[in-house]
C-alpha cells in the first residue's frame, strides 16, 4: 500500500465515467433530486389550499408553540388519486399580537387559501401536546407551487439549484419520476 | 388688602401658586428646546449649537423668573418641582413642537402653559405674588446670604447639567429617538427631578442651601454610575434584557414604552440627587444659580464634546457623550470644592475631601465611548466607521455589494442597497417635476452619497450644494463615504447660508431627500425657501404620520418598482398630483409612536393613499394603490422583501383598467404598472401575470418591461421558443438595442441579456447564450451574476474559457460553490461540502 493510495486505475476510472454518464442521461431533467425528498416523506399532495388554521400549544419550558395547518385539496402526487391532506408547519399568528414567526416556515403568502401548492408531507406523532398529523417535509423546502399553462399543461415550478425540484417540470413527467423513485425505493426496502 | 382666612388655606394657596409657577416655567423650558418655526431646511433636525443656545437662554430666563418670584419657590419647592414636571409633560400634547399627542389633544391645549406663564409674569411685574406671602425668614439659618456662596452651586450645577446632557444623548440614541423627539425624555427627566425633591428632599430633616453642593456633587458622581448602566444597555443582550423588564422586545425600540424606560434607567440616579438638591435650596439666589449653571452646562455641551479625527474609524480616542459625563463629574467636584472653601458651615472638610476624591476619580477613570448599534437587527451590525460629533453618533455600515449606508443616532441618512431603486425613482421624479427648464444646480437637504451623486449626474445635474441640521459633520461623513464617482460641483453650506443662496436664486431646485433622521414635523413647517421662485421638493419620510402635516397643493410621487411609493411636498413651479381636500390620514402622533416601528411606514402610507383615492379627482391607479396599501399586513422577518408584499386582486384589476384605458400614462403610473408586473414575476404567479400583463401589453405594444415579463412567463411554461421569438422582436424592434439578428442576438441591457442567455440555455444553445452576454460582460466586468451565467454557459459549451472565467471570479468570491464547481468544469454545484446532499449537481 502506500504508493497506490489515491490512484485510480484507468480502466476503472473510465468505467466510472461511463456509468455516471449513463445515469445522468437516463435521468429526467430537473426531477432527479426529488428522490431525497421522497425518501423523507410519506407522499406529496398537489392541489389548492382550501383552509388554514393556526393553533397554539403549551411549550414544555413555558410559553406557547404555534403551528399552522393548511388543508390541501387535490391529488396524490404518485397515484393521482383525489385526496385532502392537512399539512402542518411551525409558526403562525392567531391574532395580531399572539403568535410567532418561524425561520423554517414557508412564506405566509405561499400557503394562503387559494394558493396552488405541492406539499411533501410525512406523518409525525405528537407534534405538540398529543397533536399528531402530517407535517411539511424540510420546512419550506418541501413546498412547491404549480400552475396551468396556456397549453393546458400542469407545470410544477422548480426552485433552483439545491432545491429538490430544481427546474420547472410538467406534472406528467414528475409523476412518472416519482412513481419510478417510489418503485426503486420499495425494491431497496 | 386681600384677607387670608387661615394658615391652612394660605398654605394651599402657596402650593397652588408655586405649582402654577412651575407649570409655566416647565412648559416654557420644554418648548424652548429648539428654534421655533422651522422650514424645509430644518427637516433633518435643528442645528445642535443653535438648539443648545436656545435651551441655555431659556434656562437663564427661568433663573431670572425665579429670582423675580421672590420667596414663593422656597415656600413650596415641592409644588414648584411637580408643577415644572407637569409643564414639561404638557409638551407631549403640543402640536407646535411635534408633540406625541399631535392630532389627539385639542388645539387650544397648546396655549395653556403660555397663558399660565404670561399670567405669572404679569403678576410678578405687578407685585401680585409677593404681597400674598407673609414675611418669613429663610429656613436656612446658618451663613449669610451671599451671591458668592452661590458660585459653587452654579459651577456644580453646570457639571451636573453637562453629565445629564451626555446621558440624555445616550438615552435618546438607545431609545431610537431623533434629536427633536426628546419631549418624552425631557418629561421623564423632569418627573425624576420632582420625585427626587418630593421624596428625598422632604424626607431630609434639615434643609439648607449649604447641602445643595454636596447633593450636586452626588449627582455628578452618580452620573458616572449611570454611564456604566448605559454602557450595559448599549450591549445587545443588555438592551434585550431591559426591554424584557417592560414586557417588550428589541424590535419595539422607538416606542414610548421602551424609550421612556431607557430614559428612566439611565437618568434615575443623577436626576433623583439633583431633584433633592433643588428641593433643599431655600434662597432664590441658590435656585437661580442652579438654573444658570444648567444653562451654562447645556450651552457649552456641544463645544465640549470630544470629536474623533476622521482617520480614527471607531473613535476610540474620543469618548463623545461618555466624555461629557466624566467632565460633568469633574466640574461638579470643582463646584463643591469651591463651596467648601467659602462656606463656613460644619462639614466643609468632609465635603472638600469628597470633592477632591470625585475630581481625582473622574480624571483617572478610563472612559470609553459607548457605541450604540442596532440591537434590533437580526444580524449583528459591523460598522465600517463609527464616530460621534456634536450632531450625534454616525455609523457607516456596509450594505449590498461595496455600498455604504450612513446612520445618525441609528436613523438612516442614506438608503440600504435594496432601497436604492426607490431612491433613484425619487430623484428622477424630482428632476422631472421641477419646472420646464433643465435642472443643473441643486440644493440638496441631506447627505450626498456616491449613489445619489451618480444618479443626479445622470439626470443632468452639474452642481449640488448640500445642507442639513448636521452640516458641520457633513464633510467628515462624506470623506468616510469616499469620492462621489461623478463630476459634480458644489459645497457644504450651513442652513443659514443655504437659505440665503436659495433665496438669491442660485439653484434650480431645492431637494430634500427622505431621511430616517428627520425630526418631528410640525404643522407649521415652512415649505417655501425664500420668495418661492425656486421649486422645492421635499420627500416625506415614509414612516411619518400624515394627519397633521402640511401638505402642498401639488404632490410629487415616485414608486420603487415593488409597489412601494413615496410622497413629496412641493412648492413653486412643480408638476404633480393635486392634493385631496381632506386631511391626509387620521393616524395621530401618539398612535404612530405606539405602532411597531416596522409597521409605521405601512400604516402612514396606507392612510395617505386612502385619502388620495377618496378624492373626486382620484384615478383608477390611485384607487388601486389605496386597496393595495390597506391590504398590507405584518410579515415574518424571515421573508424577503418580495415575499412580504400582500397581493390584492382588486388592486390589480384597477391598475389593469387604468393602463388599458389610458394610452398616455404618466411616469408614476407606468412605474406602478411595472412594479405590479415585477412583483408577479418575482412571485412566479404566472396565470395572474398573464391575466394582468397581456391586455396591457396589447394596449401598449413594445413596452419593454411587459415584454420581458411575458418572456419570463414563456420560460415558466417551458416554451423557450416563444420566449426567444418575443425577445428577438424586442431586441430588434425600433427601441431595441440589438446589434445583430438571428443566432447572434446581442443586447447591452443587463436584464434582457440575462433573460436571453437563460432562454438560449433552455434551448440547449450554450455557446449562443455565452455570446448573448458578451456586451454586458464587457461593460460590467464586476457583475457577479453576469459573469457567473457566462461562465456556466461557456462550461456547458465545452469552452475552456468558462473554467478560466469561473476561476477568476472564484478568487474574488471564495465562498461561492457554483463558481468553484465551474472552475473545475462541473455545473450546478451548490455546496463546498465534500459530502454534498442529493440536491447538489455534481
mmCIF file of C-alpha atoms in Angstrom, chain A residues 33 36 40 96 101-103 106-109 112 115-116 145 147-151 153 155 157-164 167-170, chain B residues 635-639 643-647 683-688 690 694 710 713-719 726 762 818 828 830 838-840:
data_model
loop_
_atom_site.group_PDB
_atom_site.id
_atom_site.type_symbol
_atom_site.label_atom_id
_atom_site.label_comp_id
_atom_site.label_asym_id
_atom_site.label_seq_id
_atom_site.Cartn_x
_atom_site.Cartn_y
_atom_site.Cartn_z
ATOM 1 C CA UNK A 33 -33.085 15.319 -6.957
ATOM 2 C CA UNK A 36 -34.005 12.572 -1.428
ATOM 3 C CA UNK A 40 -38.065 11.640 3.773
ATOM 4 C CA UNK A 96 -52.179 40.369 15.518
ATOM 5 C CA UNK A 101 -42.667 33.728 13.185
ATOM 6 C CA UNK A 102 -40.612 30.693 12.302
ATOM 7 C CA UNK A 103 -37.467 30.707 10.224
ATOM 8 C CA UNK A 106 -42.727 28.753 4.222
ATOM 9 C CA UNK A 107 -43.657 32.371 3.414
ATOM 10 C CA UNK A 108 -47.160 33.137 4.642
ATOM 11 C CA UNK A 109 -48.246 34.202 1.163
ATOM 12 C CA UNK A 112 -52.758 31.390 1.783
ATOM 13 C CA UNK A 115 -52.743 29.085 -3.436
ATOM 14 C CA UNK A 116 -51.719 26.275 -5.786
ATOM 15 C CA UNK A 145 -46.145 25.790 -6.458
ATOM 16 C CA UNK A 147 -49.889 26.416 -12.432
ATOM 17 C CA UNK A 148 -51.848 25.548 -15.534
ATOM 18 C CA UNK A 149 -50.082 26.766 -18.673
ATOM 19 C CA UNK A 150 -51.783 28.279 -21.693
ATOM 20 C CA UNK A 151 -51.328 24.938 -23.414
ATOM 21 C CA UNK A 153 -50.264 21.533 -19.065
ATOM 22 C CA UNK A 155 -46.295 22.846 -14.594
ATOM 23 C CA UNK A 157 -42.276 25.219 -10.515
ATOM 24 C CA UNK A 158 -38.713 24.295 -9.585
ATOM 25 C CA UNK A 159 -36.899 26.378 -7.041
ATOM 26 C CA UNK A 160 -33.392 26.486 -8.414
ATOM 27 C CA UNK A 161 -30.137 24.722 -7.711
ATOM 28 C CA UNK A 162 -30.070 22.996 -4.358
ATOM 29 C CA UNK A 163 -33.823 22.501 -4.282
ATOM 30 C CA UNK A 164 -35.451 19.075 -4.519
ATOM 31 C CA UNK A 167 -36.296 23.373 -12.606
ATOM 32 C CA UNK A 168 -39.843 23.628 -13.849
ATOM 33 C CA UNK A 169 -41.264 20.264 -14.848
ATOM 34 C CA UNK A 170 -44.509 19.033 -16.341
ATOM 35 C CA UNK B 635 -44.931 39.830 7.837
ATOM 36 C CA UNK B 636 -42.304 37.472 9.094
ATOM 37 C CA UNK B 637 -38.812 38.952 9.339
ATOM 38 C CA UNK B 638 -37.579 35.731 7.772
ATOM 39 C CA UNK B 639 -39.301 36.562 4.492
ATOM 40 C CA UNK B 643 -42.473 37.753 -0.106
ATOM 41 C CA UNK B 644 -43.694 40.277 2.440
ATOM 42 C CA UNK B 645 -45.897 42.145 -0.015
ATOM 43 C CA UNK B 646 -49.570 41.183 0.072
ATOM 44 C CA UNK B 647 -51.280 40.933 -3.295
ATOM 45 C CA UNK B 683 -43.570 35.694 -7.045
ATOM 46 C CA UNK B 684 -43.877 33.487 -10.148
ATOM 47 C CA UNK B 685 -47.652 33.772 -10.288
ATOM 48 C CA UNK B 686 -47.875 33.018 -13.992
ATOM 49 C CA UNK B 687 -51.654 32.846 -14.608
ATOM 50 C CA UNK B 688 -52.095 36.056 -12.639
ATOM 51 C CA UNK B 690 -50.760 36.730 -17.910
ATOM 52 C CA UNK B 694 -51.314 40.590 -21.635
ATOM 53 C CA UNK B 710 -44.104 37.839 -20.710
ATOM 54 C CA UNK B 713 -43.906 33.594 -18.449
ATOM 55 C CA UNK B 714 -42.976 31.741 -21.641
ATOM 56 C CA UNK B 715 -39.950 30.229 -19.926
ATOM 57 C CA UNK B 716 -42.002 29.272 -16.876
ATOM 58 C CA UNK B 717 -44.402 27.499 -19.239
ATOM 59 C CA UNK B 718 -41.471 25.531 -20.683
ATOM 60 C CA UNK B 719 -41.812 27.272 -24.029
ATOM 61 C CA UNK B 726 -40.519 37.540 -28.164
ATOM 62 C CA UNK B 762 -33.155 26.242 -22.200
ATOM 63 C CA UNK B 818 -21.170 27.156 -8.079
ATOM 64 C CA UNK B 828 -24.703 23.011 -10.691
ATOM 65 C CA UNK B 830 -24.425 24.028 -4.630
ATOM 66 C CA UNK B 838 -28.547 14.665 -3.327
ATOM 67 C CA UNK B 839 -29.570 18.128 -4.475
ATOM 68 C CA UNK B 840 -26.039 19.003 -5.455
#
